[in-house]
mmCIF file of C-alpha atoms in Angstrom:
data_model
loop_
_atom_site.group_PDB
_atom_site.id
_atom_site.type_symbol
_atom_site.label_atom_id
_atom_site.label_comp_id
_atom_site.label_asym_id
_atom_site.label_seq_id
_atom_site.Cartn_x
_atom_site.Cartn_y
_atom_site.Cartn_z
ATOM 1 C CA MET A 22 38.230 -77.940 -54.988
ATOM 2 C CA PRO A 23 37.113 -76.838 -58.486
ATOM 3 C CA PRO A 24 35.451 -73.475 -59.023
ATOM 4 C CA ARG A 25 31.718 -73.359 -58.244
ATOM 5 C CA ASN A 26 30.618 -73.217 -61.885
ATOM 6 C CA GLU A 27 32.490 -76.375 -62.872
ATOM 7 C CA THR A 28 31.141 -79.841 -62.250
ATOM 8 C CA PRO A 29 33.587 -81.825 -60.125
ATOM 9 C CA THR A 30 35.001 -84.921 -61.709
ATOM 10 C CA PRO A 31 34.650 -88.244 -59.898
ATOM 11 C CA SER A 32 38.339 -88.084 -58.974
ATOM 12 C CA ASP A 33 37.709 -84.770 -57.156
ATOM 13 C CA ARG A 34 34.864 -86.224 -55.097
ATOM 14 C CA PRO A 35 35.716 -88.425 -52.095
ATOM 15 C CA ARG A 36 34.351 -91.966 -52.316
ATOM 16 C CA ARG A 37 32.299 -91.469 -49.173
ATOM 17 C CA LEU A 38 30.604 -88.417 -50.637
ATOM 18 C CA THR A 39 29.954 -90.297 -53.878
ATOM 19 C CA ALA A 40 28.443 -93.191 -51.911
ATOM 20 C CA ALA A 41 26.241 -90.816 -49.914
ATOM 21 C CA ALA A 42 25.048 -89.132 -53.121
ATOM 22 C CA VAL A 43 24.282 -92.425 -54.860
ATOM 23 C CA LEU A 44 22.465 -93.937 -51.872
ATOM 24 C CA THR A 45 20.451 -90.767 -51.282
ATOM 25 C CA ALA A 46 19.508 -90.739 -54.981
ATOM 26 C CA LEU A 47 18.419 -94.375 -54.745
ATOM 27 C CA GLU A 48 16.236 -93.533 -51.757
ATOM 28 C CA GLY A 49 14.638 -90.690 -53.689
ATOM 29 C CA ALA A 50 14.128 -92.901 -56.732
ATOM 30 C CA VAL A 51 12.415 -95.581 -54.642
ATOM 31 C CA VAL A 52 10.071 -93.017 -53.095
ATOM 32 C CA ALA A 53 9.327 -91.579 -56.560
ATOM 33 C CA ALA A 54 8.639 -95.088 -57.868
ATOM 34 C CA PHE A 55 6.112 -95.652 -55.072
ATOM 35 C CA GLY A 56 4.421 -92.397 -56.088
ATOM 36 C CA VAL A 57 4.275 -93.424 -59.746
ATOM 37 C CA VAL A 58 2.924 -96.874 -58.835
ATOM 38 C CA SER A 59 0.271 -95.176 -56.709
ATOM 39 C CA LEU A 60 -0.738 -92.993 -59.661
ATOM 40 C CA VAL A 61 -0.897 -96.014 -61.972
ATOM 41 C CA LYS A 62 -3.076 -97.835 -59.447
ATOM 42 C CA LEU A 63 -5.462 -94.879 -59.502
ATOM 43 C CA VAL A 64 -6.096 -95.535 -63.175
ATOM 44 C CA THR A 65 -6.205 -99.333 -63.017
ATOM 45 C CA ASP A 66 -7.906 -100.050 -59.672
ATOM 46 C CA LYS A 67 -10.415 -97.206 -59.227
ATOM 47 C CA PRO A 68 -10.044 -96.651 -55.462
ATOM 48 C CA ASP A 69 -13.011 -95.934 -53.192
ATOM 49 C CA GLY A 70 -11.650 -92.574 -52.055
ATOM 50 C CA MET A 71 -10.308 -91.005 -55.247
ATOM 51 C CA VAL A 72 -9.389 -87.655 -53.661
ATOM 52 C CA GLN A 73 -7.540 -89.354 -50.809
ATOM 53 C CA ALA A 74 -5.694 -91.674 -53.210
ATOM 54 C CA VAL A 75 -4.659 -88.798 -55.500
ATOM 55 C CA THR A 76 -3.510 -86.750 -52.514
ATOM 56 C CA MET A 77 -1.449 -89.649 -51.198
ATOM 57 C CA ALA A 78 0.191 -90.327 -54.575
ATOM 58 C CA LEU A 79 1.050 -86.668 -55.134
ATOM 59 C CA THR A 80 2.373 -86.338 -51.564
ATOM 60 C CA VAL A 81 4.668 -89.313 -52.056
ATOM 61 C CA LEU A 82 5.942 -87.828 -55.319
ATOM 62 C CA ALA A 83 6.533 -84.490 -53.589
ATOM 63 C CA LEU A 84 8.436 -86.256 -50.800
ATOM 64 C CA SER A 85 10.814 -87.752 -53.355
ATOM 65 C CA VAL A 86 12.043 -84.278 -54.298
ATOM 66 C CA LEU A 87 14.050 -83.734 -51.075
ATOM 67 C CA PRO A 88 16.339 -86.777 -51.331
ATOM 68 C CA LEU A 89 16.741 -86.336 -55.094
ATOM 69 C CA ALA A 90 17.705 -82.675 -54.721
ATOM 70 C CA ALA A 91 20.034 -83.507 -51.831
ATOM 71 C CA ALA A 92 21.668 -86.281 -53.860
ATOM 72 C CA ARG A 93 22.297 -83.933 -56.762
ATOM 73 C CA GLY A 94 23.741 -81.368 -54.374
ATOM 74 C CA LEU A 95 26.042 -83.959 -52.819
ATOM 75 C CA TRP A 96 27.126 -85.121 -56.268
ATOM 76 C CA LEU A 97 27.976 -81.534 -57.203
ATOM 77 C CA ARG A 98 29.605 -80.964 -53.788
ATOM 78 C CA ARG A 99 27.181 -78.268 -52.676
ATOM 79 C CA ARG A 100 27.460 -77.361 -49.011
ATOM 80 C CA TRP A 101 23.688 -76.962 -48.511
ATOM 81 C CA SER A 102 22.971 -80.577 -49.525
ATOM 82 C CA ARG A 103 24.410 -82.198 -46.407
ATOM 83 C CA GLY A 104 21.576 -81.035 -44.128
ATOM 84 C CA PRO A 105 18.666 -82.274 -46.265
ATOM 85 C CA SER A 106 20.394 -85.599 -46.839
ATOM 86 C CA MET A 107 20.985 -86.033 -43.116
ATOM 87 C CA ILE A 108 17.325 -85.209 -42.419
ATOM 88 C CA VAL A 109 16.249 -87.902 -44.884
ATOM 89 C CA GLN A 110 18.503 -90.421 -43.131
ATOM 90 C CA LEU A 111 17.257 -89.463 -39.677
ATOM 91 C CA ILE A 112 13.703 -90.052 -40.902
ATOM 92 C CA ALA A 113 14.740 -93.363 -42.496
ATOM 93 C CA LEU A 114 16.061 -94.797 -39.220
ATOM 94 C CA PRO A 115 12.753 -94.947 -37.295
ATOM 95 C CA ALA A 116 10.843 -95.777 -40.493
ATOM 96 C CA GLY A 117 13.136 -98.742 -41.100
ATOM 97 C CA TYR A 118 12.828 -99.846 -37.484
ATOM 98 C CA GLN A 119 9.042 -99.670 -37.645
ATOM 99 C CA MET A 120 8.961 -101.643 -40.892
ATOM 100 C CA ALA A 121 11.258 -104.300 -39.424
ATOM 101 C CA GLN A 122 8.770 -104.837 -36.590
ATOM 102 C CA ASN A 123 6.050 -105.971 -39.037
ATOM 103 C CA GLY A 124 7.706 -109.283 -39.914
ATOM 104 C CA GLY A 125 8.081 -111.091 -43.211
ATOM 105 C CA VAL A 126 9.363 -109.185 -46.204
ATOM 106 C CA TRP A 127 8.810 -105.929 -44.271
ATOM 107 C CA THR A 128 11.610 -106.963 -41.923
ATOM 108 C CA ALA A 129 14.099 -107.197 -44.771
ATOM 109 C CA GLY A 130 12.939 -103.879 -46.231
ATOM 110 C CA GLY A 131 13.156 -102.192 -42.841
ATOM 111 C CA ILE A 132 16.674 -103.484 -42.250
ATOM 112 C CA VAL A 133 17.796 -102.235 -45.681
ATOM 113 C CA ILE A 134 16.282 -98.787 -45.056
ATOM 114 C CA ALA A 135 17.811 -98.463 -41.589
ATOM 115 C CA LEU A 136 21.246 -99.700 -42.693
ATOM 116 C CA THR A 137 21.217 -97.320 -45.647
ATOM 117 C CA GLY A 138 20.451 -94.475 -43.257
ATOM 118 C CA VAL A 139 23.332 -95.429 -40.979
ATOM 119 C CA VAL A 140 25.775 -95.793 -43.889
ATOM 120 C CA VAL A 141 24.847 -92.440 -45.444
ATOM 121 C CA LEU A 142 25.038 -90.665 -42.069
ATOM 122 C CA GLY A 143 28.463 -92.219 -41.528
ATOM 123 C CA CYS A 144 29.593 -91.026 -44.937
ATOM 124 C CA LEU A 145 28.286 -87.510 -44.374
ATOM 125 C CA ILE A 146 29.973 -86.993 -41.005
ATOM 126 C CA ASN A 147 33.306 -88.236 -42.302
ATOM 127 C CA PRO A 148 35.932 -85.459 -42.337
ATOM 128 C CA THR A 149 36.848 -86.043 -45.990
ATOM 129 C CA ALA A 150 33.217 -85.556 -47.026
ATOM 130 C CA THR A 151 32.736 -82.459 -44.895
ATOM 131 C CA GLU A 152 35.937 -80.930 -46.283
ATOM 132 C CA ALA A 153 34.840 -81.705 -49.850
ATOM 133 C CA LEU A 154 31.590 -79.877 -49.139
ATOM 134 C CA GLY A 155 33.481 -76.885 -47.784
ATOM 135 C CA ILE A 156 32.444 -77.442 -44.197
ATOM 136 C CA GLY A 157 35.280 -76.817 -41.792
ATOM 137 C CA PRO A 158 35.651 -78.063 -38.200
ATOM 138 C CA ARG A 159 33.926 -74.976 -36.798
ATOM 139 C CA ASP A 160 31.123 -75.086 -39.374
ATOM 140 C CA ALA A 161 30.215 -78.718 -38.761
#
């Protein structure tokens, strides 16, 4: 493992940890995109409840910070990043299930969200990923 002040190279990072970082970053980017779209709609559509619409858009943007920060931490192999990423995935599972119950295109979106959550959780509990993050058997 490289010293803390050096950025690990891709060859130092296990593939599972890289996959978890990339997927978590994609989740954060999608949430951020929804927040930006909501802000754009504020300008173009003039909603009935402006305060409620602004609050919702800013909340969604704030919610994108957790997965993006966790993804960066995973990419840099920071021990603290595993917990926030796992929390995001545990929230994604019931959200994906609920979306899948709505039918149509929501079903496909819900399945993608839930499967992404399962894949990232699987990557994060893998021993090679936990070792790369500096989490030993007793620390897990």
